[in-house]
PDB file of C-alpha atoms and ligand atoms in Angstrom:
ATOM      1  CA  MET A  61       4.818  -8.140 -20.598  1.00  0.00           C
ATOM      2  CA  ALA A  62       4.801  -9.012 -16.910  1.00  0.00           C
ATOM      3  CA  ARG A  63       2.605  -6.474 -15.200  1.00  0.00           C
ATOM      4  CA  VAL A  64       1.703  -6.760 -11.520  1.00  0.00           C
ATOM      5  CA  VAL A  65      -0.517  -4.901  -9.084  1.00  0.00           C
ATOM      6  CA  CYS A  66       0.441  -3.779  -5.565  1.00  0.00           C
ATOM      7  CA  PRO A  67      -2.909  -2.985  -3.940  1.00  0.00           C
ATOM      8  CA  GLY A  68      -3.527  -1.259  -0.624  1.00  0.00           C
ATOM      9  CA  SER A  69      -4.892   1.717   1.257  1.00  0.00           C
ATOM     10  CA  PHE A  70      -1.537   3.468   1.570  1.00  0.00           C
ATOM     11  CA  ASP A  71      -2.866   5.863   4.218  1.00  0.00           C
ATOM     12  CA  PRO A  72      -0.074   6.984   4.015  1.00  0.00           C
ATOM     13  CA  VAL A  73       2.611   5.127   2.064  1.00  0.00           C
ATOM     14  CA  THR A  74       5.430   3.959   4.358  1.00  0.00           C
ATOM     15  CA  ASN A  75       8.994   2.872   3.694  1.00  0.00           C
ATOM     16  CA  GLY A  76       7.739  -0.710   4.125  1.00  0.00           C
ATOM     17  CA  HIS A  77       5.349  -0.289   1.190  1.00  0.00           C
ATOM     18  CA  LEU A  78       8.041   1.443  -0.821  1.00  0.00           C
ATOM     19  CA  ASP A  79      10.484  -1.381  -0.226  1.00  0.00           C
ATOM     20  CA  ILE A  80       7.984  -3.908  -1.620  1.00  0.00           C
ATOM     21  CA  ILE A  81       7.059  -1.658  -4.578  1.00  0.00           C
ATOM     22  CA  GLY A  82      10.729  -1.108  -5.433  1.00  0.00           C
ATOM     23  CA  ARG A  83      11.545  -4.805  -5.251  1.00  0.00           C
ATOM     24  CA  ALA A  84       8.511  -5.652  -7.381  1.00  0.00           C
ATOM     25  CA  ALA A  85       9.644  -3.049  -9.925  1.00  0.00           C
ATOM     26  CA  GLY A  86      12.996  -4.799 -10.122  1.00  0.00           C
ATOM     27  CA  LEU A  87      11.368  -8.129 -10.890  1.00  0.00           C
ATOM     28  CA  HIS A  88       8.548  -7.213 -13.267  1.00  0.00           C
ATOM     29  CA  ASP A  89       8.157  -5.084 -16.382  1.00  0.00           C
ATOM     30  CA  GLU A  90       5.499  -2.876 -14.885  1.00  0.00           C
ATOM     31  CA  VAL A  91       4.041  -2.296 -11.429  1.00  0.00           C
ATOM     32  CA  ILE A  92       0.663  -0.666 -10.914  1.00  0.00           C
ATOM     33  CA  VAL A  93       0.218   0.621  -7.389  1.00  0.00           C
ATOM     34  CA  ALA A  94      -3.537   0.465  -6.884  1.00  0.00           C
ATOM     35  CA  VAL A  95      -4.983   2.700  -4.194  1.00  0.00           C
ATOM     36  CA  LEU A  96      -8.231   1.457  -2.748  1.00  0.00           C
ATOM     37  CA  ILE A  97     -11.114   3.910  -2.615  1.00  0.00           C
ATOM     38  CA  ASN A  98     -13.112   2.787   0.379  1.00  0.00           C
ATOM     39  CA  ILE A  99     -15.754   5.310   1.287  1.00  0.00           C
ATOM     40  CA  THR A 100     -16.767   3.433   4.418  1.00  0.00           C
ATOM     41  CA  LYS A 101     -13.272   3.481   5.918  1.00  0.00           C
ATOM     42  CA  LYS A 102     -12.164   6.693   7.554  1.00  0.00           C
ATOM     43  CA  THR A 103      -8.756   7.661   6.255  1.00  0.00           C
ATOM     44  CA  LEU A 104      -6.375  10.412   7.297  1.00  0.00           C
ATOM     45  CA  PHE A 105      -5.570  11.295   3.687  1.00  0.00           C
ATOM     46  CA  THR A 106      -7.971  11.544   0.754  1.00  0.00           C
ATOM     47  CA  VAL A 107      -7.519   9.237  -2.212  1.00  0.00           C
ATOM     48  CA  ASP A 108      -6.143  12.163  -4.217  1.00  0.00           C
ATOM     49  CA  GLU A 109      -3.570  12.876  -1.531  1.00  0.00           C
ATOM     50  CA  ARG A 110      -2.567   9.226  -1.236  1.00  0.00           C
ATOM     51  CA  VAL A 111      -2.192   8.911  -5.010  1.00  0.00           C
ATOM     52  CA  GLU A 112      -0.202  12.135  -5.139  1.00  0.00           C
ATOM     53  CA  MET A 113       2.207  11.049  -2.382  1.00  0.00           C
ATOM     54  CA  LEU A 114       2.718   7.654  -4.029  1.00  0.00           C
ATOM     55  CA  GLY A 115       3.373   9.373  -7.363  1.00  0.00           C
ATOM     56  CA  GLU A 116       5.990  11.583  -5.759  1.00  0.00           C
ATOM     57  CA  VAL A 117       7.843   8.820  -3.975  1.00  0.00           C
ATOM     58  CA  THR A 118       7.805   6.348  -6.869  1.00  0.00           C
ATOM     59  CA  ARG A 119       8.801   8.901  -9.521  1.00  0.00           C
ATOM     60  CA  GLY A 120      12.320   7.478  -9.605  1.00  0.00           C
ATOM     61  CA  TYR A 121      11.081   4.174 -11.005  1.00  0.00           C
ATOM     62  CA  GLY A 122      10.434   4.211 -14.710  1.00  0.00           C
ATOM     63  CA  ASN A 123       8.049   1.277 -14.549  1.00  0.00           C
ATOM     64  CA  VAL A 124       5.729   2.142 -11.661  1.00  0.00           C
ATOM     65  CA  ARG A 125       2.387   3.896 -12.122  1.00  0.00           C
ATOM     66  CA  VAL A 126      -0.220   4.777  -9.552  1.00  0.00           C
ATOM     67  CA  GLU A 127      -3.937   4.249 -10.081  1.00  0.00           C
ATOM     68  CA  ARG A 128      -7.030   4.224  -7.907  1.00  0.00           C
ATOM     69  CA  PHE A 129      -9.772   1.645  -7.765  1.00  0.00           C
ATOM     70  CA  HIS A 130     -12.873   0.614  -5.892  1.00  0.00           C
ATOM     71  CA  GLY A 131     -14.537  -2.744  -5.683  1.00  0.00           C
ATOM     72  CA  LEU A 132     -12.693  -5.988  -6.124  1.00  0.00           C
ATOM     73  CA  THR A 133      -8.937  -6.011  -6.670  1.00  0.00           C
ATOM     74  CA  VAL A 134      -9.373  -8.881  -9.137  1.00  0.00           C
ATOM     75  CA  ASP A 135     -11.720  -6.780 -11.279  1.00  0.00           C
ATOM     76  CA  PHE A 136      -9.106  -4.046 -11.396  1.00  0.00           C
ATOM     77  CA  CYS A 137      -6.501  -6.655 -12.370  1.00  0.00           C
ATOM     78  CA  VAL A 138      -8.612  -8.082 -15.185  1.00  0.00           C
ATOM     79  CA  ALA A 139      -9.462  -4.595 -16.511  1.00  0.00           C
ATOM     80  CA  ASN A 140      -5.747  -3.787 -16.628  1.00  0.00           C
ATOM     81  CA  GLY A 141      -4.512  -7.036 -18.128  1.00  0.00           C
ATOM     82  CA  VAL A 142      -2.771  -8.126 -14.929  1.00  0.00           C
ATOM     83  CA  ASN A 143      -2.654 -11.683 -13.618  1.00  0.00           C
ATOM     84  CA  MET A 144      -0.533 -11.259 -10.512  1.00  0.00           C
ATOM     85  CA  ILE A 145      -0.889  -9.346  -7.262  1.00  0.00           C
ATOM     86  CA  VAL A 146       2.224  -8.627  -5.197  1.00  0.00           C
ATOM     87  CA  LYS A 147       1.837  -8.285  -1.445  1.00  0.00           C
ATOM     88  CA  GLY A 148       4.175  -7.810   1.458  1.00  0.00           C
ATOM     89  CA  LEU A 149       4.125 -10.174   4.413  1.00  0.00           C
ATOM     90  CA  ARG A 150       5.272  -8.713   7.674  1.00  0.00           C
ATOM     91  CA  ALA A 151       4.648 -11.418  10.230  1.00  0.00           C
ATOM     92  CA  VAL A 152       2.746 -14.619  10.815  1.00  0.00           C
ATOM     93  CA  SER A 153      -0.172 -12.443  11.866  1.00  0.00           C
ATOM     94  CA  ASP A 154      -0.505 -11.200   8.249  1.00  0.00           C
ATOM     95  CA  PHE A 155      -0.404 -14.703   6.883  1.00  0.00           C
ATOM     96  CA  GLU A 156      -3.831 -16.101   7.643  1.00  0.00           C
ATOM     97  CA  TYR A 157      -5.779 -13.183   6.182  1.00  0.00           C
ATOM     98  CA  GLU A 158      -3.476 -12.849   3.188  1.00  0.00           C
ATOM     99  CA  MET A 159      -3.745 -16.536   2.388  1.00  0.00           C
ATOM    100  CA  GLN A 160      -7.540 -16.361   2.436  1.00  0.00           C
ATOM    101  CA  MET A 161      -7.483 -13.323   0.153  1.00  0.00           C
ATOM    102  CA  ALA A 162      -5.043 -14.984  -2.229  1.00  0.00           C
ATOM    103  CA  GLN A 163      -7.136 -18.135  -2.436  1.00  0.00           C
ATOM    104  CA  MET A 164     -10.327 -16.158  -2.978  1.00  0.00           C
ATOM    105  CA  ASN A 165      -8.692 -14.036  -5.674  1.00  0.00           C
ATOM    106  CA  TYR A 166      -7.494 -17.138  -7.474  1.00  0.00           C
ATOM    107  CA  ARG A 167     -10.931 -18.664  -7.261  1.00  0.00           C
ATOM    108  CA  LEU A 168     -12.657 -15.506  -8.486  1.00  0.00           C
ATOM    109  CA  ALA A 169     -10.495 -14.729 -11.491  1.00  0.00           C
ATOM    110  CA  LYS A 170      -7.417 -16.998 -11.545  1.00  0.00           C
ATOM    111  CA  ILE A 171      -5.301 -14.104 -10.322  1.00  0.00           C
ATOM    112  CA  GLU A 172      -2.112 -15.304  -8.635  1.00  0.00           C
ATOM    113  CA  THR A 173      -0.600 -13.668  -5.548  1.00  0.00           C
ATOM    114  CA  MET A 174       3.120 -13.367  -4.997  1.00  0.00           C
ATOM    115  CA  PHE A 175       4.241 -12.702  -1.437  1.00  0.00           C
ATOM    116  CA  MET A 176       7.411 -10.920  -0.546  1.00  0.00           C
ATOM    117  CA  THR A 177       8.733 -11.031   2.969  1.00  0.00           C
ATOM    118  CA  THR A 178       9.211  -7.614   4.425  1.00  0.00           C
ATOM    119  CA  ASN A 179      12.621  -6.132   4.913  1.00  0.00           C
ATOM    120  CA  PRO A 180      13.213  -6.907   8.637  1.00  0.00           C
ATOM    121  CA  GLN A 181      13.902  -3.223   9.134  1.00  0.00           C
ATOM    122  CA  TYR A 182      10.193  -2.573   8.460  1.00  0.00           C
ATOM    123  CA  SER A 183       8.501  -5.677   9.795  1.00  0.00           C
ATOM    124  CA  PHE A 184       6.840  -3.768  12.643  1.00  0.00           C
ATOM    125  CA  LEU A 185       5.724  -0.949  10.403  1.00  0.00           C
ATOM    126  CA  SER A 186       2.139  -0.204   9.382  1.00  0.00           C
ATOM    127  CA  SER A 187       0.370   2.959   8.252  1.00  0.00           C
ATOM    128  CA  SER A 188      -1.887   2.839  11.295  1.00  0.00           C
ATOM    129  CA  LEU A 189       1.018   2.585  13.742  1.00  0.00           C
ATOM    130  CA  VAL A 190       2.806   5.457  12.022  1.00  0.00           C
ATOM    131  CA  LYS A 191      -0.330   7.622  12.346  1.00  0.00           C
ATOM    132  CA  GLU A 192      -0.783   6.676  15.986  1.00  0.00           C
ATOM    133  CA  VAL A 193       2.827   7.472  16.901  1.00  0.00           C
ATOM    134  CA  ALA A 194       2.905  10.700  14.870  1.00  0.00           C
ATOM    135  CA  LYS A 195      -0.367  11.831  16.442  1.00  0.00           C
ATOM    136  CA  TYR A 196       1.275  11.925  19.842  1.00  0.00           C
ATOM    137  CA  GLY A 197       4.435  13.579  18.625  1.00  0.00           C
ATOM    138  CA  GLY A 198       6.590  10.460  18.218  1.00  0.00           C
ATOM    139  CA  ASP A 199       9.427  10.505  15.726  1.00  0.00           C
ATOM    140  CA  VAL A 200       8.496   8.602  12.563  1.00  0.00           C
ATOM    141  CA  SER A 201      11.328   9.903  10.397  1.00  0.00           C
ATOM    142  CA  GLY A 202      13.019   7.045   8.589  1.00  0.00           C
ATOM    143  CA  LEU A 203       9.737   5.121   8.587  1.00  0.00           C
ATOM    144  CA  VAL A 204       7.964   7.144   5.913  1.00  0.00           C
ATOM    145  CA  PRO A 205       9.405   8.963   2.893  1.00  0.00           C
ATOM    146  CA  GLU A 206      10.289  12.651   3.439  1.00  0.00           C
ATOM    147  CA  PRO A 207       7.325  14.119   1.515  1.00  0.00           C
ATOM    148  CA  VAL A 208       4.970  11.993   3.605  1.00  0.00           C
ATOM    149  CA  LEU A 209       6.602  13.095   6.846  1.00  0.00           C
ATOM    150  CA  GLY A 210       5.895  16.737   6.040  1.00  0.00           C
ATOM    151  CA  ARG A 211       2.259  16.086   5.162  1.00  0.00           C
ATOM    152  CA  LEU A 212       1.748  13.904   8.207  1.00  0.00           C
ATOM    153  CA  HIS A 213       2.892  16.670  10.518  1.00  0.00           C
ATOM    154  CA  THR A 214       0.780  19.272   8.767  1.00  0.00           C
ATOM    155  CA  ARG A 215      -2.327  17.094   8.712  1.00  0.00           C
ATOM    156  CA  LEU A 216      -2.080  15.997  12.310  1.00  0.00           C
ATOM    157  CA  ALA A 217      -1.411  19.538  13.503  1.00  0.00           C
ATOM    158  CA  VAL A 218      -4.462  20.742  11.587  1.00  0.00           C
ATOM    159  CA  SER A 219      -6.837  17.870  12.279  1.00  0.00           C
ATOM    160  CA  LEU A 220      -6.087  17.428  15.961  1.00  0.00           C
ATOM    161  CA  PRO A 221      -6.140  20.910  17.453  1.00  0.00           C
ATOM    162  CA  GLY A 222      -5.602  20.877  21.184  1.00  0.00           C
ATOM    163  CA  GLU A 223      -4.841  17.172  21.424  1.00  0.00           C
TER     164      GLU A 223
HETATM  165  P1  ADP B 308      -2.425  -2.408   5.775  1.00  0.00           P
HETATM  166  O1  ADP B 308      -2.392  -3.808   5.178  1.00  0.00           O
HETATM  167  O2  ADP B 308      -1.489  -2.194   6.923  1.00  0.00           O
HETATM  168  O3  ADP B 308      -3.794  -1.821   5.982  1.00  0.00           O
HETATM  169  P2  ADP B 308      -2.086  -1.386   3.224  1.00  0.00           P
HETATM  170  O4  ADP B 308      -3.431  -1.878   2.852  1.00  0.00           O
HETATM  171  O5  ADP B 308      -1.755   0.000   2.791  1.00  0.00           O
HETATM  172  O6  ADP B 308      -1.818  -1.441   4.720  1.00  0.00           O
HETATM  173  O7  ADP B 308      -0.956  -2.377   2.703  1.00  0.00           O
HETATM  174  C1  ADP B 308      -0.838  -2.758   1.391  1.00  0.00           C
HETATM  175  C2  ADP B 308       0.144  -3.873   1.284  1.00  0.00           C
HETATM  176  O8  ADP B 308       1.410  -3.473   1.776  1.00  0.00           O
HETATM  177  C3  ADP B 308      -0.223  -5.133   2.085  1.00  0.00           C
HETATM  178  O9  ADP B 308       0.121  -6.235   1.305  1.00  0.00           O
HETATM  179  C4  ADP B 308       0.675  -5.098   3.267  1.00  0.00           C
HETATM  180  O10 ADP B 308       0.976  -6.379   3.734  1.00  0.00           O
HETATM  181  C5  ADP B 308       1.901  -4.463   2.680  1.00  0.00           C
HETATM  182  N1  ADP B 308       2.673  -3.810   3.712  1.00  0.00           N
HETATM  183  C6  ADP B 308       2.248  -2.879   4.573  1.00  0.00           C
HETATM  184  N2  ADP B 308       3.231  -2.530   5.412  1.00  0.00           N
HETATM  185  C7  ADP B 308       4.320  -3.269   5.066  1.00  0.00           C
HETATM  186  C8  ADP B 308       5.637  -3.409   5.573  1.00  0.00           C
HETATM  187  N3  ADP B 308       6.048  -2.686   6.622  1.00  0.00           N
HETATM  188  N4  ADP B 308       6.476  -4.282   4.958  1.00  0.00           N
HETATM  189  C9  ADP B 308       6.035  -5.003   3.923  1.00  0.00           C
HETATM  190  N5  ADP B 308       4.810  -4.949   3.415  1.00  0.00           N
HETATM  191  C10 ADP B 308       3.954  -4.095   3.969  1.00  0.00           C
END
């Protein structure tokens, strides 16, 4: 059974992430979307919220499940019987870091990394840019799934009073 992991922070999940997850689901028997718990990184959404949003927007796929993890991605892979990570590549700027990570992950646990080039429609898209634009009232519809859009507006309205 070909099972792969799509790891990330997903703070929040964007249509760029979803495009990669959906394409991975079409190519492999099972996709585990692994949400990183990083207590040192300040996130807009809690891990529970990020997992919940991912669950909602991937419900249509029969072979995608959402999990959370902390520590090394390779340890999560080994614990779940996975030997391949799938990542999206947006631009050359992603490449250097992603290549280092892929080589380290192979060295650590012989976990392979498969890269998918982003859909050009989403090549400029990142969770941080979405948050930045939404924070100042910019229109991010079409860039994040509907359920995320609603939560983004609520969260930013609540967390940034007076800004
Ligand atoms: P980031 O890398 O922006 O902090 P994540 O950690 O949530 O965001 O990203 C998880 C994975 O999703 C990474 O492999 C990243 O390259 C990929 N990804 C993020 N945004 C896009 C996009 N717009 N198109 C394709 N892949 C993407």
